mmCIF file of C-alpha atoms in Angstrom:
data_model
loop_
_atom_site.group_PDB
_atom_site.id
_atom_site.type_symbol
_atom_site.label_atom_id
_atom_site.label_comp_id
_atom_site.label_asym_id
_atom_site.label_seq_id
_atom_site.Cartn_x
_atom_site.Cartn_y
_atom_site.Cartn_z
ATOM 1 C CA UNK Q 1 -53.068 86.155 90.364
ATOM 2 C CA UNK Q 2 -49.606 85.351 91.700
ATOM 3 C CA UNK Q 3 -47.333 83.637 89.190
ATOM 4 C CA UNK Q 4 -43.699 82.610 89.501
ATOM 5 C CA UNK Q 5 -41.902 83.453 86.289
ATOM 6 C CA UNK Q 6 -38.615 83.880 84.457
ATOM 7 C CA UNK Q 7 -38.575 87.534 83.414
ATOM 8 C CA UNK Q 8 -36.144 87.381 80.480
ATOM 9 C CA UNK Q 9 -33.512 85.247 78.763
ATOM 10 C CA UNK Q 10 -30.849 87.008 80.852
ATOM 11 C CA UNK Q 11 -32.640 87.230 84.223
ATOM 12 C CA UNK Q 12 -32.895 83.576 85.224
ATOM 13 C CA UNK Q 13 -34.148 83.854 88.796
ATOM 14 C CA UNK Q 14 -37.781 82.946 89.423
ATOM 15 C CA UNK Q 15 -39.748 86.074 90.342
ATOM 16 C CA UNK Q 16 -43.199 86.527 91.928
ATOM 17 C CA UNK Q 17 -45.303 88.585 89.498
ATOM 18 C CA UNK Q 18 -48.955 89.549 89.134
ATOM 19 C CA UNK Q 19 -50.871 88.426 86.044
ATOM 20 C CA UNK Q 20 -54.525 88.879 85.107
ATOM 21 C CA UNK Q 21 -56.787 85.972 86.056
ATOM 22 C CA UNK Q 22 -58.171 84.619 82.806
ATOM 23 C CA UNK Q 23 -61.946 84.473 82.318
ATOM 24 C CA UNK Q 24 -62.607 81.410 80.131
ATOM 25 C CA UNK Q 25 -64.246 81.779 76.734
ATOM 26 C CA UNK Q 26 -65.349 79.114 74.273
ATOM 27 C CA UNK Q 27 -64.027 75.716 75.365
ATOM 28 C CA UNK Q 28 -61.483 77.112 77.846
ATOM 29 C CA UNK Q 29 -61.257 75.897 81.436
ATOM 30 C CA UNK Q 30 -59.556 77.693 84.341
ATOM 31 C CA UNK Q 31 -58.226 75.624 87.231
ATOM 32 C CA UNK Q 32 -56.898 76.597 90.641
ATOM 33 C CA UNK Q 33 -53.462 74.974 90.898
ATOM 34 C CA UNK Q 34 -53.135 72.606 93.865
ATOM 35 C CA UNK Q 35 -49.987 70.690 92.839
ATOM 36 C CA UNK Q 36 -47.187 71.590 90.439
ATOM 37 C CA UNK Q 37 -44.287 69.230 89.795
ATOM 38 C CA UNK Q 38 -40.759 70.502 89.190
ATOM 39 C CA UNK Q 39 -39.222 69.017 86.039
ATOM 40 C CA UNK Q 40 -35.582 68.952 84.926
ATOM 41 C CA UNK Q 41 -36.664 70.350 81.549
ATOM 42 C CA UNK Q 42 -37.450 73.592 83.371
ATOM 43 C CA UNK Q 43 -33.794 73.976 84.354
ATOM 44 C CA UNK Q 44 -33.019 74.307 80.634
ATOM 45 C CA UNK Q 45 -35.972 76.627 80.055
ATOM 46 C CA UNK Q 46 -34.795 78.798 82.944
ATOM 47 C CA UNK Q 47 -31.352 79.052 81.353
ATOM 48 C CA UNK Q 48 -32.902 79.816 77.964
ATOM 49 C CA UNK Q 49 -31.172 77.239 75.767
ATOM 50 C CA UNK Q 50 -30.354 73.613 75.022
ATOM 51 C CA UNK Q 51 -26.774 72.404 74.524
ATOM 52 C CA UNK Q 52 -26.213 71.132 70.963
ATOM 53 C CA UNK Q 53 -22.559 70.140 71.369
ATOM 54 C CA UNK Q 54 -20.341 71.387 68.531
ATOM 55 C CA UNK Q 55 -23.371 73.049 66.942
ATOM 56 C CA UNK Q 56 -23.584 75.502 69.837
ATOM 57 C CA UNK Q 57 -26.845 76.345 71.553
ATOM 58 C CA UNK Q 58 -30.510 76.145 70.671
ATOM 59 C CA UNK Q 59 -31.639 79.508 72.050
ATOM 60 C CA UNK Q 60 -35.290 79.461 73.022
ATOM 61 C CA UNK Q 61 -35.889 83.107 72.090
ATOM 62 C CA UNK Q 62 -35.025 82.089 68.529
ATOM 63 C CA UNK Q 63 -37.752 79.444 68.786
ATOM 64 C CA UNK Q 64 -40.432 81.960 69.728
ATOM 65 C CA UNK Q 65 -40.122 81.892 73.525
ATOM 66 C CA UNK Q 66 -41.670 84.995 75.079
ATOM 67 C CA UNK Q 67 -41.234 86.546 78.519
ATOM 68 C CA UNK Q 68 -42.246 86.688 81.280
ATOM 69 C CA UNK Q 69 -42.456 82.890 81.114
ATOM 70 C CA UNK Q 70 -44.451 80.935 83.705
ATOM 71 C CA UNK Q 71 -43.133 77.388 83.593
ATOM 72 C CA UNK Q 72 -44.625 74.275 85.181
ATOM 73 C CA UNK Q 73 -46.172 71.424 83.205
ATOM 74 C CA UNK Q 74 -46.937 68.780 85.863
ATOM 75 C CA UNK Q 75 -50.190 70.220 87.175
ATOM 76 C CA UNK Q 76 -53.151 69.037 89.207
ATOM 77 C CA UNK Q 77 -55.865 71.625 89.684
ATOM 78 C CA UNK Q 78 -59.471 72.150 90.728
ATOM 79 C CA UNK Q 79 -61.852 73.380 88.023
ATOM 80 C CA UNK Q 80 -62.794 76.935 88.955
ATOM 81 C CA UNK Q 81 -64.421 78.412 85.844
ATOM 82 C CA UNK Q 82 -65.496 77.105 82.431
ATOM 83 C CA UNK Q 83 -66.272 78.662 79.080
ATOM 84 C CA UNK Q 84 -69.767 78.320 77.601
ATOM 85 C CA UNK Q 85 -68.647 75.564 75.196
ATOM 86 C CA UNK Q 86 -66.558 73.574 77.703
ATOM 87 C CA UNK Q 87 -68.655 70.423 77.947
ATOM 88 C CA UNK Q 88 -68.155 67.415 80.204
ATOM 89 C CA UNK Q 89 -66.395 69.243 83.028
ATOM 90 C CA UNK Q 90 -67.825 70.706 86.236
ATOM 91 C CA UNK Q 91 -66.681 73.316 88.710
ATOM 92 C CA UNK Q 92 -65.058 71.701 91.744
ATOM 93 C CA UNK Q 93 -63.633 68.671 89.944
ATOM 94 C CA UNK Q 94 -59.964 67.815 90.565
ATOM 95 C CA UNK Q 95 -58.138 67.068 87.335
ATOM 96 C CA UNK Q 96 -54.671 66.278 85.975
ATOM 97 C CA UNK Q 97 -53.669 68.571 83.099
ATOM 98 C CA UNK Q 98 -52.198 67.210 79.846
ATOM 99 C CA UNK Q 99 -49.763 69.994 78.895
ATOM 100 C CA UNK Q 100 -48.359 68.836 75.506
ATOM 101 C CA UNK Q 101 -50.856 70.715 73.362
ATOM 102 C CA UNK Q 102 -50.481 71.169 69.614
ATOM 103 C CA UNK Q 103 -52.019 73.433 66.987
ATOM 104 C CA UNK Q 104 -54.971 71.074 66.601
ATOM 105 C CA UNK Q 105 -54.996 71.122 62.804
ATOM 106 C CA UNK Q 106 -51.815 69.445 61.510
ATOM 107 C CA UNK Q 107 -51.541 65.749 60.594
ATOM 108 C CA UNK Q 108 -49.863 64.892 63.915
ATOM 109 C CA UNK Q 109 -52.589 66.587 65.974
ATOM 110 C CA UNK Q 110 -55.403 65.032 63.946
ATOM 111 C CA UNK Q 111 -53.800 61.617 64.527
ATOM 112 C CA UNK Q 112 -53.787 62.188 68.303
ATOM 113 C CA UNK Q 113 -50.060 62.893 68.576
ATOM 114 C CA UNK Q 114 -50.058 66.536 69.638
ATOM 115 C CA UNK Q 115 -46.631 66.070 71.248
ATOM 116 C CA UNK Q 116 -45.291 65.744 67.659
ATOM 117 C CA UNK Q 117 -46.894 69.002 66.486
ATOM 118 C CA UNK Q 118 -44.443 71.291 64.598
ATOM 119 C CA UNK Q 119 -46.146 74.361 66.140
ATOM 120 C CA UNK Q 120 -46.668 73.299 69.778
ATOM 121 C CA UNK Q 121 -48.609 75.329 72.327
ATOM 122 C CA UNK Q 122 -47.272 73.444 75.347
ATOM 123 C CA UNK Q 123 -48.393 74.680 78.758
ATOM 124 C CA UNK Q 124 -45.454 75.911 80.792
ATOM 125 C CA UNK Q 125 -43.423 76.485 77.617
ATOM 126 C CA UNK Q 126 -45.369 78.336 74.908
ATOM 127 C CA UNK Q 127 -48.301 79.218 77.212
ATOM 128 C CA UNK Q 128 -48.284 80.034 80.911
ATOM 129 C CA UNK Q 129 -48.051 76.931 83.057
ATOM 130 C CA UNK Q 130 -48.527 75.710 86.587
ATOM 131 C CA UNK Q 131 -46.050 77.760 88.632
ATOM 132 C CA UNK Q 132 -48.968 80.054 89.421
ATOM 133 C CA UNK Q 133 -52.215 80.272 91.367
ATOM 134 C CA UNK Q 134 -54.274 79.419 88.278
ATOM 135 C CA UNK Q 135 -53.790 77.742 84.918
ATOM 136 C CA UNK Q 136 -55.934 78.009 81.781
ATOM 137 C CA UNK Q 137 -56.480 74.988 79.527
ATOM 138 C CA UNK Q 138 -57.957 75.380 76.030
ATOM 139 C CA UNK Q 139 -60.293 72.354 76.088
ATOM 140 C CA UNK Q 140 -61.733 69.867 78.627
ATOM 141 C CA UNK Q 141 -60.243 66.933 76.692
ATOM 142 C CA UNK Q 142 -56.873 67.861 78.239
ATOM 143 C CA UNK Q 143 -58.193 67.196 81.763
ATOM 144 C CA UNK Q 144 -57.946 63.686 83.230
ATOM 145 C CA UNK Q 145 -59.823 62.244 86.186
ATOM 146 C CA UNK Q 146 -57.377 61.102 88.903
ATOM 147 C CA UNK Q 147 -59.950 60.008 91.467
ATOM 148 C CA UNK Q 148 -58.311 57.731 94.039
ATOM 149 C CA UNK Q 149 -54.730 58.787 93.255
ATOM 150 C CA UNK Q 150 -52.441 60.822 95.496
ATOM 151 C CA UNK Q 151 -52.472 64.344 94.026
ATOM 152 C CA UNK Q 152 -48.728 64.974 94.343
ATOM 153 C CA UNK Q 153 -47.819 61.685 92.679
ATOM 154 C CA UNK Q 154 -50.522 62.134 90.044
ATOM 155 C CA UNK Q 155 -49.046 65.504 89.044
ATOM 156 C CA UNK Q 156 -45.802 63.794 88.019
ATOM 157 C CA UNK Q 157 -47.679 61.529 85.614
ATOM 158 C CA UNK Q 158 -48.170 64.455 83.190
ATOM 159 C CA UNK Q 159 -44.468 64.626 82.309
ATOM 160 C CA UNK Q 160 -42.059 62.296 84.086
ATOM 161 C CA UNK Q 161 -44.634 59.521 84.187
ATOM 162 C CA UNK Q 162 -45.726 60.034 80.582
ATOM 163 C CA UNK Q 163 -42.149 60.413 79.338
ATOM 164 C CA UNK Q 164 -41.134 57.198 81.082
ATOM 165 C CA UNK Q 165 -44.222 55.304 79.915
ATOM 166 C CA UNK Q 166 -43.847 56.310 76.270
ATOM 167 C CA UNK Q 167 -40.119 55.516 76.246
ATOM 168 C CA UNK Q 168 -40.653 52.170 77.996
ATOM 169 C CA UNK Q 169 -43.262 51.101 75.453
ATOM 170 C CA UNK Q 170 -40.871 52.003 72.617
ATOM 171 C CA UNK Q 171 -38.006 49.996 74.141
ATOM 172 C CA UNK Q 172 -39.807 46.962 75.586
ATOM 173 C CA UNK Q 173 -38.370 43.791 73.984
ATOM 174 C CA UNK Q 174 -40.599 40.914 72.911
ATOM 175 C CA UNK Q 175 -38.683 38.340 74.963
ATOM 176 C CA UNK Q 176 -39.405 38.528 78.715
ATOM 177 C CA UNK Q 177 -35.872 37.737 79.882
ATOM 178 C CA UNK Q 178 -34.047 40.190 77.595
ATOM 179 C CA UNK Q 179 -32.748 43.083 79.752
ATOM 180 C CA UNK Q 180 -33.697 46.707 79.221
ATOM 181 C CA UNK Q 181 -30.942 49.065 80.378
ATOM 182 C CA UNK Q 182 -32.061 52.359 81.959
ATOM 183 C CA UNK Q 183 -29.282 54.977 82.052
ATOM 184 C CA UNK Q 184 -30.020 57.612 84.682
ATOM 185 C CA UNK Q 185 -32.056 56.627 87.747
ATOM 186 C CA UNK Q 186 -33.188 60.106 88.721
ATOM 187 C CA UNK Q 187 -36.856 61.034 88.938
ATOM 188 C CA UNK Q 188 -37.791 60.138 85.350
ATOM 189 C CA UNK Q 189 -35.502 57.115 85.172
ATOM 190 C CA UNK Q 190 -36.954 55.731 88.407
ATOM 191 C CA UNK Q 191 -40.421 56.261 86.966
ATOM 192 C CA UNK Q 192 -39.374 54.271 83.893
ATOM 193 C CA UNK Q 193 -38.096 51.448 86.094
ATOM 194 C CA UNK Q 194 -41.381 51.432 87.997
ATOM 195 C CA UNK Q 195 -43.266 51.451 84.691
ATOM 196 C CA UNK Q 196 -41.207 48.591 83.245
ATOM 197 C CA UNK Q 197 -41.823 46.638 86.438
ATOM 198 C CA UNK Q 198 -45.553 47.334 86.111
ATOM 199 C CA UNK Q 199 -45.437 46.206 82.498
ATOM 200 C CA UNK Q 200 -44.060 42.895 83.772
ATOM 201 C CA UNK Q 201 -47.697 41.828 83.761
ATOM 202 C CA UNK Q 202 -47.228 41.689 79.991
ATOM 203 C CA UNK Q 203 -44.323 39.279 80.447
ATOM 204 C CA UNK Q 204 -41.220 41.468 80.902
ATOM 205 C CA UNK Q 205 -38.887 40.846 83.824
ATOM 206 C CA UNK Q 206 -35.270 42.104 83.422
ATOM 207 C CA UNK Q 207 -34.319 45.746 84.147
ATOM 208 C CA UNK Q 208 -30.773 47.096 84.571
ATOM 209 C CA UNK Q 209 -30.346 50.543 86.174
ATOM 210 C CA UNK Q 210 -27.194 52.647 85.641
ATOM 211 C CA UNK Q 211 -26.517 55.738 87.752
ATOM 212 C CA UNK Q 212 -23.807 57.676 89.594
ATOM 213 C CA UNK Q 213 -25.667 57.800 92.919
ATOM 214 C CA UNK Q 214 -25.847 54.748 95.188
ATOM 215 C CA UNK Q 215 -29.081 56.005 96.775
ATOM 216 C CA UNK Q 216 -30.712 56.185 93.341
ATOM 217 C CA UNK Q 217 -29.598 52.619 92.625
ATOM 218 C CA UNK Q 218 -31.066 51.511 95.961
ATOM 219 C CA UNK Q 219 -34.383 53.081 94.961
ATOM 220 C CA UNK Q 220 -34.115 51.421 91.561
ATOM 221 C CA UNK Q 221 -33.837 48.030 93.256
ATOM 222 C CA UNK Q 222 -36.891 48.787 95.379
ATOM 223 C CA UNK Q 223 -38.881 49.736 92.277
ATOM 224 C CA UNK Q 224 -38.015 46.591 90.339
ATOM 225 C CA UNK Q 225 -34.490 46.762 88.873
ATOM 226 C CA UNK Q 226 -32.923 43.301 88.778
ATOM 227 C CA UNK Q 227 -29.374 44.601 88.119
ATOM 228 C CA UNK Q 228 -27.703 47.886 89.093
ATOM 229 C CA UNK Q 229 -24.449 49.357 87.767
ATOM 230 C CA UNK Q 230 -22.451 52.319 89.033
ATOM 231 C CA UNK Q 231 -21.799 54.780 86.194
ATOM 232 C CA UNK Q 232 -18.534 56.133 87.655
ATOM 233 C CA UNK Q 233 -16.353 53.362 86.211
ATOM 234 C CA UNK Q 234 -13.566 53.567 83.644
ATOM 235 C CA UNK Q 235 -15.411 51.284 81.212
ATOM 236 C CA UNK Q 236 -19.086 51.359 82.128
ATOM 237 C CA UNK Q 237 -20.087 49.714 78.823
ATOM 238 C CA UNK Q 238 -17.970 46.670 79.643
ATOM 239 C CA UNK Q 239 -19.368 46.612 83.181
ATOM 240 C CA UNK Q 240 -22.928 46.539 81.825
ATOM 241 C CA UNK Q 241 -22.369 43.826 79.220
ATOM 242 C CA UNK Q 242 -20.327 41.823 81.734
ATOM 243 C CA UNK Q 243 -23.087 41.926 84.324
ATOM 244 C CA UNK Q 244 -25.786 41.060 81.785
ATOM 245 C CA UNK Q 245 -23.872 38.348 79.933
ATOM 246 C CA UNK Q 246 -23.421 40.222 76.661
ATOM 247 C CA UNK Q 247 -24.853 43.007 74.497
ATOM 248 C CA UNK Q 248 -28.441 44.086 75.094
ATOM 249 C CA UNK Q 249 -31.546 44.585 72.984
ATOM 250 C CA UNK Q 250 -32.678 47.948 74.317
ATOM 251 C CA UNK Q 251 -31.398 51.009 76.190
ATOM 252 C CA UNK Q 252 -33.361 54.014 77.466
ATOM 253 C CA UNK Q 253 -31.032 56.952 78.137
ATOM 254 C CA UNK Q 254 -32.532 59.537 80.485
ATOM 255 C CA UNK Q 255 -29.272 61.513 80.611
ATOM 256 C CA UNK Q 256 -28.373 61.674 76.901
ATOM 257 C CA UNK Q 257 -24.986 63.348 76.938
ATOM 258 C CA UNK Q 258 -22.360 62.426 74.380
ATOM 259 C CA UNK Q 259 -20.837 60.029 76.914
ATOM 260 C CA UNK Q 260 -24.017 58.208 77.906
ATOM 261 C CA UNK Q 261 -25.268 57.997 74.307
ATOM 262 C CA UNK Q 262 -21.937 56.434 73.295
ATOM 263 C CA UNK Q 263 -22.331 53.860 76.076
ATOM 264 C CA UNK Q 264 -25.851 53.111 74.868
ATOM 265 C CA UNK Q 265 -24.630 52.554 71.314
ATOM 266 C CA UNK Q 266 -21.688 50.390 72.387
ATOM 267 C CA UNK Q 267 -23.735 47.938 74.486
ATOM 268 C CA UNK Q 268 -26.393 47.173 71.858
ATOM 269 C CA UNK Q 269 -26.671 43.800 70.183
ATOM 270 C CA UNK Q 270 -27.515 43.322 66.525
ATOM 271 C CA UNK Q 271 -30.953 44.766 65.894
ATOM 272 C CA UNK Q 272 -30.821 46.721 69.154
ATOM 273 C CA UNK Q 273 -32.678 49.933 69.929
ATOM 274 C CA UNK Q 274 -31.522 53.002 71.840
ATOM 275 C CA UNK Q 275 -34.248 55.378 72.984
ATOM 276 C CA UNK Q 276 -32.792 58.792 73.805
ATOM 277 C CA UNK Q 277 -34.822 60.877 76.250
ATOM 278 C CA UNK Q 278 -32.573 63.164 78.313
ATOM 279 C CA UNK Q 279 -31.834 66.791 77.458
ATOM 280 C CA UNK Q 280 -28.479 67.229 79.201
ATOM 281 C CA UNK Q 281 -26.921 67.967 75.825
ATOM 282 C CA UNK Q 282 -23.904 67.085 73.738
ATOM 283 C CA UNK Q 283 -23.577 65.024 70.599
ATOM 284 C CA UNK Q 284 -23.169 61.423 69.472
ATOM 285 C CA UNK Q 285 -20.601 60.335 66.892
ATOM 286 C CA UNK Q 286 -21.035 56.751 65.685
ATOM 287 C CA UNK Q 287 -19.268 54.562 63.129
ATOM 288 C CA UNK Q 288 -21.727 54.569 60.227
ATOM 289 C CA UNK Q 289 -20.705 51.085 59.080
ATOM 290 C CA UNK Q 290 -21.570 49.653 62.511
ATOM 291 C CA UNK Q 291 -24.915 51.435 62.427
ATOM 292 C CA UNK Q 292 -25.693 49.476 59.258
ATOM 293 C CA UNK Q 293 -24.037 46.173 60.111
ATOM 294 C CA UNK Q 294 -25.643 45.997 63.577
ATOM 295 C CA UNK Q 295 -29.008 47.258 62.236
ATOM 296 C CA UNK Q 296 -29.286 49.620 65.209
ATOM 297 C CA UNK Q 297 -32.255 51.940 65.710
ATOM 298 C CA UNK Q 298 -31.607 55.328 67.346
ATOM 299 C CA UNK Q 299 -34.880 56.921 68.394
ATOM 300 C CA UNK Q 300 -35.656 60.125 70.234
ATOM 301 C CA UNK Q 301 -38.593 60.166 72.630
ATOM 302 C CA UNK Q 302 -40.140 63.373 73.944
ATOM 303 C CA UNK Q 303 -43.006 63.142 76.468
ATOM 304 C CA UNK Q 304 -46.026 61.327 74.974
ATOM 305 C CA UNK Q 305 -49.545 61.615 73.598
ATOM 306 C CA UNK Q 306 -52.839 62.357 75.307
ATOM 307 C CA UNK Q 307 -53.877 58.764 74.646
ATOM 308 C CA UNK Q 308 -50.751 57.453 76.330
ATOM 309 C CA UNK Q 309 -51.384 59.620 79.382
ATOM 310 C CA UNK Q 310 -54.882 58.160 79.576
ATOM 311 C CA UNK Q 311 -53.383 54.652 79.486
ATOM 312 C CA UNK Q 312 -50.879 55.591 82.191
ATOM 313 C CA UNK Q 313 -53.532 57.051 84.513
ATOM 314 C CA UNK Q 314 -55.624 53.906 84.037
ATOM 315 C CA UNK Q 315 -52.573 51.775 84.892
ATOM 316 C CA UNK Q 316 -51.919 53.905 87.985
ATOM 317 C CA UNK Q 317 -55.511 53.398 89.149
ATOM 318 C CA UNK Q 318 -55.057 49.606 89.073
ATOM 319 C CA UNK Q 319 -52.330 49.932 91.729
ATOM 320 C CA UNK Q 320 -49.819 48.175 89.460
ATOM 321 C CA UNK Q 321 -47.543 51.213 89.144
ATOM 322 C CA UNK Q 322 -45.173 51.613 92.118
ATOM 323 C CA UNK Q 323 -44.907 55.099 93.615
ATOM 324 C CA UNK Q 324 -41.625 56.940 93.261
ATOM 325 C CA UNK Q 325 -40.491 59.074 96.224
ATOM 326 C CA UNK Q 326 -42.074 62.546 96.299
ATOM 327 C CA UNK Q 327 -40.375 65.547 97.932
ATOM 328 C CA UNK Q 328 -43.105 68.078 98.758
ATOM 329 C CA UNK Q 329 -42.967 71.800 99.373
ATOM 330 C CA UNK Q 330 -45.041 74.972 99.048
ATOM 331 C CA UNK Q 331 -45.457 76.707 95.695
ATOM 332 C CA UNK Q 332 -43.601 80.031 95.780
ATOM 333 C CA UNK Q 333 -40.927 81.833 93.785
ATOM 334 C CA UNK Q 334 -38.159 80.933 96.240
ATOM 335 C CA UNK Q 335 -39.120 77.254 96.443
ATOM 336 C CA UNK Q 336 -39.403 76.915 92.650
ATOM 337 C CA UNK Q 337 -35.947 78.487 92.292
ATOM 338 C CA UNK Q 338 -34.451 76.267 94.999
ATOM 339 C CA UNK Q 339 -36.013 73.135 93.503
ATOM 340 C CA UNK Q 340 -34.660 73.948 90.044
ATOM 341 C CA UNK Q 341 -31.201 74.499 91.576
ATOM 342 C CA UNK Q 342 -31.387 71.061 93.232
ATOM 343 C CA UNK Q 343 -32.324 69.417 89.942
ATOM 344 C CA UNK Q 344 -29.595 71.255 88.037
ATOM 345 C CA UNK Q 345 -27.011 70.036 90.558
ATOM 346 C CA UNK Q 346 -28.212 66.429 90.179
ATOM 347 C CA UNK Q 347 -28.874 63.580 92.576
ATOM 348 C CA UNK Q 348 -32.465 64.326 93.656
ATOM 349 C CA UNK Q 349 -33.892 60.977 94.843
ATOM 350 C CA UNK Q 350 -37.323 61.066 93.222
ATOM 351 C CA UNK Q 351 -39.552 63.977 92.168
ATOM 352 C CA UNK Q 352 -40.163 67.415 93.688
ATOM 353 C CA UNK Q 353 -43.806 68.560 93.800
ATOM 354 C CA UNK Q 354 -44.909 71.904 95.218
ATOM 355 C CA UNK Q 355 -48.443 72.615 96.365
ATOM 356 C CA UNK Q 356 -50.541 75.697 96.955
ATOM 357 C CA UNK Q 357 -50.333 76.668 100.634
ATOM 358 C CA UNK Q 358 -54.023 75.998 101.319
ATOM 359 C CA UNK Q 359 -53.895 72.555 99.682
ATOM 360 C CA UNK Q 360 -50.859 71.467 101.711
ATOM 361 C CA UNK Q 361 -52.408 72.210 105.116
#
């Protein structure tokens, strides 16, 4: 099969390679890829490291990354072949793939939180992903029915949608009128705004979006943000608290640099929570006395669980979740590379999803 891969930790361009087409055994399922979303996380995987600020780099080869690496973890596919023990799935079914797969035996996995597994087997990271003609999934439980949903939009639910949903649920205040601040209104941040707006059915109403791009703020308004703030100000923290009438209860930071994390910390009220999601890199230095005196919670949030993705797909099927803009293209080495370049340069208004040529016609 054709696959579009990073060949090494020094050769970062996406290259068209040939890989064997897997014949499923046991509970395995092989799907023909019809949609594959392009995620900002893959820009870091393509470069081979994460920025740890003064601690240097987290090199992925030191974490067991092997090459060639076929990325892509926002995948919708058609079931093409099943192993003899793969029950409850049929050839020809269109399914969304849950990619955040664990070892299956640790406490986190047994509790249904495979995204917390210390030995992850994530598709598109530790195992070949969806920038290819086919993808292999170890068990049918990782396949979700998306009947009635647009395939391109549904693909984004596996990562950007799930990441936004999980972070929003962590940050959602009890009081309906207490603002949640969303820093970074790119693809994932816009999804979080749409999710928070959808969760308004539970009683929440106030969402403040912070971003550098006016077009992203316009989209944020359309998706439910009640307040928008330009991030290119001398004192953005003061601008946020001024617009909202004081410190806030919760911040979700989809950028998560040292600068944005500092803003998040500075705008929190007593008992406030900052949920840090982005992987742009850097470090946060905080006054430890204020951390105690303000009783602040700093929480990381990385993707979400299989159960949460099931909840999100069910919410999407109700029609309560607004669609974010989708930029479509054809799945190929050059288009994957170009899409990753666009994301690395910033300012993409929505999500990029590439489809197999036959499925896009």
